[in-house]
Amino acid sequence: MSNLIWTVAVILFIFWVLGFSINIGGSLIHILLVLALIAIVYNLMTGRRIG
């Protein structure tokens, strides 16, 4: 499950960078960035803990 979350986060980040550089999508670009950050934070919070 964590690999899926990382994959989705990376894909969203790539789409954000592409959309930002091409300058299309308006606020959709920032929504993609927020979704990618939420996915990364969720994965970090629920990831494996040592100990």
PDB file of N, CA and C in Angstrom:
ATOM      1  N   MET A   1       0.822  -1.199   0.000  1.00  0.00           N
ATOM      2  CA  MET A   1       0.000   0.000   0.000  1.00  0.00           C
ATOM      3  C   MET A   1       0.862   1.257   0.000  1.00  0.00           C
ATOM      4  N   SER A   2       1.977   1.228   0.737  1.00  0.00           N
ATOM      5  CA  SER A   2       2.817   2.421   0.803  1.00  0.00           C
ATOM      6  C   SER A   2       3.487   2.704  -0.538  1.00  0.00           C
ATOM      7  N   ASN A   3       3.816   1.638  -1.294  1.00  0.00           N
ATOM      8  CA  ASN A   3       4.395   1.870  -2.615  1.00  0.00           C
ATOM      9  C   ASN A   3       3.391   2.556  -3.534  1.00  0.00           C
ATOM     10  N   LEU A   4       2.130   2.213  -3.399  1.00  0.00           N
ATOM     11  CA  LEU A   4       1.086   2.837  -4.203  1.00  0.00           C
ATOM     12  C   LEU A   4       0.956   4.317  -3.864  1.00  0.00           C
ATOM     13  N   ILE A   5       1.018   4.652  -2.590  1.00  0.00           N
ATOM     14  CA  ILE A   5       0.901   6.042  -2.170  1.00  0.00           C
ATOM     15  C   ILE A   5       2.080   6.854  -2.684  1.00  0.00           C
ATOM     16  N   TRP A   6       3.301   6.290  -2.578  1.00  0.00           N
ATOM     17  CA  TRP A   6       4.472   6.991  -3.101  1.00  0.00           C
ATOM     18  C   TRP A   6       4.358   7.179  -4.607  1.00  0.00           C
ATOM     19  N   THR A   7       3.861   6.177  -5.314  1.00  0.00           N
ATOM     20  CA  THR A   7       3.707   6.273  -6.769  1.00  0.00           C
ATOM     21  C   THR A   7       2.718   7.373  -7.132  1.00  0.00           C
ATOM     22  N   VAL A   8       1.595   7.405  -6.440  1.00  0.00           N
ATOM     23  CA  VAL A   8       0.593   8.440  -6.705  1.00  0.00           C
ATOM     24  C   VAL A   8       1.175   9.818  -6.402  1.00  0.00           C
ATOM     25  N   ALA A   9       1.909   9.945  -5.308  1.00  0.00           N
ATOM     26  CA  ALA A   9       2.496  11.232  -4.945  1.00  0.00           C
ATOM     27  C   ALA A   9       3.498  11.700  -5.998  1.00  0.00           C
ATOM     28  N   VAL A  10       4.318  10.794  -6.486  1.00  0.00           N
ATOM     29  CA  VAL A  10       5.307  11.156  -7.503  1.00  0.00           C
ATOM     30  C   VAL A  10       4.618  11.544  -8.810  1.00  0.00           C
ATOM     31  N   ILE A  11       3.599  10.796  -9.193  1.00  0.00           N
ATOM     32  CA  ILE A  11       2.859  11.119 -10.427  1.00  0.00           C
ATOM     33  C   ILE A  11       2.191  12.484 -10.308  1.00  0.00           C
ATOM     34  N   LEU A  12       1.562  12.762  -9.167  1.00  0.00           N
ATOM     35  CA  LEU A  12       0.936  14.064  -8.964  1.00  0.00           C
ATOM     36  C   LEU A  12       1.962  15.185  -9.002  1.00  0.00           C
ATOM     37  N   PHE A  13       3.130  14.949  -8.405  1.00  0.00           N
ATOM     38  CA  PHE A  13       4.180  15.962  -8.413  1.00  0.00           C
ATOM     39  C   PHE A  13       4.681  16.222  -9.834  1.00  0.00           C
ATOM     40  N   ILE A  14       4.846  15.159 -10.623  1.00  0.00           N
ATOM     41  CA  ILE A  14       5.287  15.313 -12.014  1.00  0.00           C
ATOM     42  C   ILE A  14       4.246  16.086 -12.815  1.00  0.00           C
ATOM     43  N   PHE A  15       2.969  15.746 -12.639  1.00  0.00           N
ATOM     44  CA  PHE A  15       1.907  16.495 -13.321  1.00  0.00           C
ATOM     45  C   PHE A  15       1.912  17.961 -12.903  1.00  0.00           C
ATOM     46  N   TRP A  16       2.175  18.222 -11.612  1.00  0.00           N
ATOM     47  CA  TRP A  16       2.230  19.593 -11.128  1.00  0.00           C
ATOM     48  C   TRP A  16       3.357  20.357 -11.806  1.00  0.00           C
ATOM     49  N   VAL A  17       4.536  19.744 -11.883  1.00  0.00           N
ATOM     50  CA  VAL A  17       5.680  20.404 -12.518  1.00  0.00           C
ATOM     51  C   VAL A  17       5.408  20.654 -14.003  1.00  0.00           C
ATOM     52  N   LEU A  18       4.854  19.650 -14.677  1.00  0.00           N
ATOM     53  CA  LEU A  18       4.535  19.825 -16.098  1.00  0.00           C
ATOM     54  C   LEU A  18       3.491  20.918 -16.300  1.00  0.00           C
ATOM     55  N   GLY A  19       2.450  20.909 -15.518  1.00  0.00           N
ATOM     56  CA  GLY A  19       1.412  21.917 -15.630  1.00  0.00           C
ATOM     57  C   GLY A  19       1.908  23.305 -15.290  1.00  0.00           C
ATOM     58  N   PHE A  20       2.807  23.392 -14.325  1.00  0.00           N
ATOM     59  CA  PHE A  20       3.346  24.684 -13.931  1.00  0.00           C
ATOM     60  C   PHE A  20       4.264  25.232 -15.016  1.00  0.00           C
ATOM     61  N   SER A  21       5.047  24.361 -15.650  1.00  0.00           N
ATOM     62  CA  SER A  21       5.975  24.826 -16.680  1.00  0.00           C
ATOM     63  C   SER A  21       5.245  25.156 -17.980  1.00  0.00           C
ATOM     64  N   ILE A  22       4.155  24.451 -18.282  1.00  0.00           N
ATOM     65  CA  ILE A  22       3.390  24.717 -19.494  1.00  0.00           C
ATOM     66  C   ILE A  22       2.401  25.860 -19.265  1.00  0.00           C
ATOM     67  N   ASN A  23       2.105  26.151 -17.998  1.00  0.00           N
ATOM     68  CA  ASN A  23       1.222  27.246 -17.599  1.00  0.00           C
ATOM     69  C   ASN A  23      -0.222  27.011 -18.055  1.00  0.00           C
ATOM     70  N   ILE A  24      -0.736  25.818 -17.760  1.00  0.00           N
ATOM     71  CA  ILE A  24      -2.146  25.535 -18.007  1.00  0.00           C
ATOM     72  C   ILE A  24      -2.765  24.995 -16.730  1.00  0.00           C
ATOM     73  N   GLY A  25      -4.046  25.046 -16.626  1.00  0.00           N
ATOM     74  CA  GLY A  25      -4.734  24.410 -15.516  1.00  0.00           C
ATOM     75  C   GLY A  25      -5.104  25.323 -14.381  1.00  0.00           C
ATOM     76  N   GLY A  26      -4.484  26.481 -14.272  1.00  0.00           N
ATOM     77  CA  GLY A  26      -4.839  27.424 -13.215  1.00  0.00           C
ATOM     78  C   GLY A  26      -4.667  26.828 -11.828  1.00  0.00           C
ATOM     79  N   SER A  27      -5.724  26.838 -11.052  1.00  0.00           N
ATOM     80  CA  SER A  27      -5.640  26.363  -9.666  1.00  0.00           C
ATOM     81  C   SER A  27      -5.530  24.844  -9.580  1.00  0.00           C
ATOM     82  N   LEU A  28      -5.834  24.133 -10.659  1.00  0.00           N
ATOM     83  CA  LEU A  28      -5.700  22.679 -10.658  1.00  0.00           C
ATOM     84  C   LEU A  28      -4.268  22.262 -10.367  1.00  0.00           C
ATOM     85  N   ILE A  29      -3.312  23.041 -10.824  1.00  0.00           N
ATOM     86  CA  ILE A  29      -1.899  22.735 -10.614  1.00  0.00           C
ATOM     87  C   ILE A  29      -1.592  22.733  -9.118  1.00  0.00           C
ATOM     88  N   HIS A  30      -2.096  23.703  -8.402  1.00  0.00           N
ATOM     89  CA  HIS A  30      -1.826  23.791  -6.977  1.00  0.00           C
ATOM     90  C   HIS A  30      -2.584  22.721  -6.199  1.00  0.00           C
ATOM     91  N   ILE A  31      -3.742  22.336  -6.681  1.00  0.00           N
ATOM     92  CA  ILE A  31      -4.483  21.247  -6.049  1.00  0.00           C
ATOM     93  C   ILE A  31      -3.694  19.944  -6.175  1.00  0.00           C
ATOM     94  N   LEU A  32      -3.066  19.714  -7.327  1.00  0.00           N
ATOM     95  CA  LEU A  32      -2.237  18.520  -7.507  1.00  0.00           C
ATOM     96  C   LEU A  32      -1.063  18.516  -6.539  1.00  0.00           C
ATOM     97  N   LEU A  33      -0.448  19.669  -6.337  1.00  0.00           N
ATOM     98  CA  LEU A  33       0.666  19.753  -5.399  1.00  0.00           C
ATOM     99  C   LEU A  33       0.205  19.450  -3.980  1.00  0.00           C
ATOM    100  N   VAL A  34      -0.925  19.994  -3.584  1.00  0.00           N
ATOM    101  CA  VAL A  34      -1.452  19.742  -2.246  1.00  0.00           C
ATOM    102  C   VAL A  34      -1.771  18.261  -2.065  1.00  0.00           C
ATOM    103  N   LEU A  35      -2.374  17.625  -3.080  1.00  0.00           N
ATOM    104  CA  LEU A  35      -2.669  16.197  -2.991  1.00  0.00           C
ATOM    105  C   LEU A  35      -1.401  15.370  -2.882  1.00  0.00           C
ATOM    106  N   ALA A  36      -0.370  15.744  -3.621  1.00  0.00           N
ATOM    107  CA  ALA A  36       0.901  15.023  -3.538  1.00  0.00           C
ATOM    108  C   ALA A  36       1.512  15.173  -2.154  1.00  0.00           C
ATOM    109  N   LEU A  37       1.471  16.365  -1.589  1.00  0.00           N
ATOM    110  CA  LEU A  37       2.024  16.572  -0.251  1.00  0.00           C
ATOM    111  C   LEU A  37       1.234  15.812   0.809  1.00  0.00           C
ATOM    112  N   ILE A  38      -0.082  15.772   0.672  1.00  0.00           N
ATOM    113  CA  ILE A  38      -0.908  15.013   1.607  1.00  0.00           C
ATOM    114  C   ILE A  38      -0.549  13.533   1.536  1.00  0.00           C
ATOM    115  N   ALA A  39      -0.358  13.017   0.327  1.00  0.00           N
ATOM    116  CA  ALA A  39      -0.003  11.607   0.171  1.00  0.00           C
ATOM    117  C   ALA A  39       1.351  11.315   0.800  1.00  0.00           C
ATOM    118  N   ILE A  40       2.317  12.214   0.635  1.00  0.00           N
ATOM    119  CA  ILE A  40       3.641  12.003   1.219  1.00  0.00           C
ATOM    120  C   ILE A  40       3.577  12.049   2.737  1.00  0.00           C
ATOM    121  N   VAL A  41       2.884  13.031   3.283  1.00  0.00           N
ATOM    122  CA  VAL A  41       2.770  13.145   4.741  1.00  0.00           C
ATOM    123  C   VAL A  41       2.037  11.941   5.315  1.00  0.00           C
ATOM    124  N   TYR A  42       0.973  11.503   4.650  1.00  0.00           N
ATOM    125  CA  TYR A  42       0.236  10.325   5.117  1.00  0.00           C
ATOM    126  C   TYR A  42       1.148   9.100   5.141  1.00  0.00           C
ATOM    127  N   ASN A  43       1.945   8.939   4.089  1.00  0.00           N
ATOM    128  CA  ASN A  43       2.846   7.796   4.026  1.00  0.00           C
ATOM    129  C   ASN A  43       3.914   7.876   5.127  1.00  0.00           C
ATOM    130  N   LEU A  44       4.419   9.046   5.397  1.00  0.00           N
ATOM    131  CA  LEU A  44       5.418   9.202   6.451  1.00  0.00           C
ATOM    132  C   LEU A  44       4.817   8.922   7.824  1.00  0.00           C
ATOM    133  N   MET A  45       3.581   9.332   8.033  1.00  0.00           N
ATOM    134  CA  MET A  45       2.939   9.134   9.331  1.00  0.00           C
ATOM    135  C   MET A  45       2.560   7.690   9.576  1.00  0.00           C
ATOM    136  N   THR A  46       2.188   6.967   8.534  1.00  0.00           N
ATOM    137  CA  THR A  46       1.735   5.592   8.709  1.00  0.00           C
ATOM    138  C   THR A  46       2.793   4.568   8.316  1.00  0.00           C
ATOM    139  N   GLY A  47       3.995   5.027   8.017  1.00  0.00           N
ATOM    140  CA  GLY A  47       5.059   4.125   7.581  1.00  0.00           C
ATOM    141  C   GLY A  47       5.553   3.231   8.706  1.00  0.00           C
ATOM    142  N   ARG A  48       6.444   2.340   8.365  1.00  0.00           N
ATOM    143  CA  ARG A  48       7.007   1.416   9.359  1.00  0.00           C
ATOM    144  C   ARG A  48       7.866   2.189  10.346  1.00  0.00           C
ATOM    145  N   ARG A  49       7.750   1.791  11.591  1.00  0.00           N
ATOM    146  CA  ARG A  49       8.563   2.408  12.637  1.00  0.00           C
ATOM    147  C   ARG A  49       9.544   1.369  13.171  1.00  0.00           C
ATOM    148  N   ILE A  50      10.767   1.819  13.380  1.00  0.00           N
ATOM    149  CA  ILE A  50      11.804   0.930  13.888  1.00  0.00           C
ATOM    150  C   ILE A  50      11.724   0.887  15.407  1.00  0.00           C
ATOM    151  N   GLY A  51      11.781  -0.323  15.949  1.00  0.00           N
ATOM    152  CA  GLY A  51      11.790  -0.448  17.393  1.00  0.00           C
ATOM    153  C   GLY A  51      10.646  -1.200  17.836  1.00  0.00           C
TER     154      GLY A  51
END
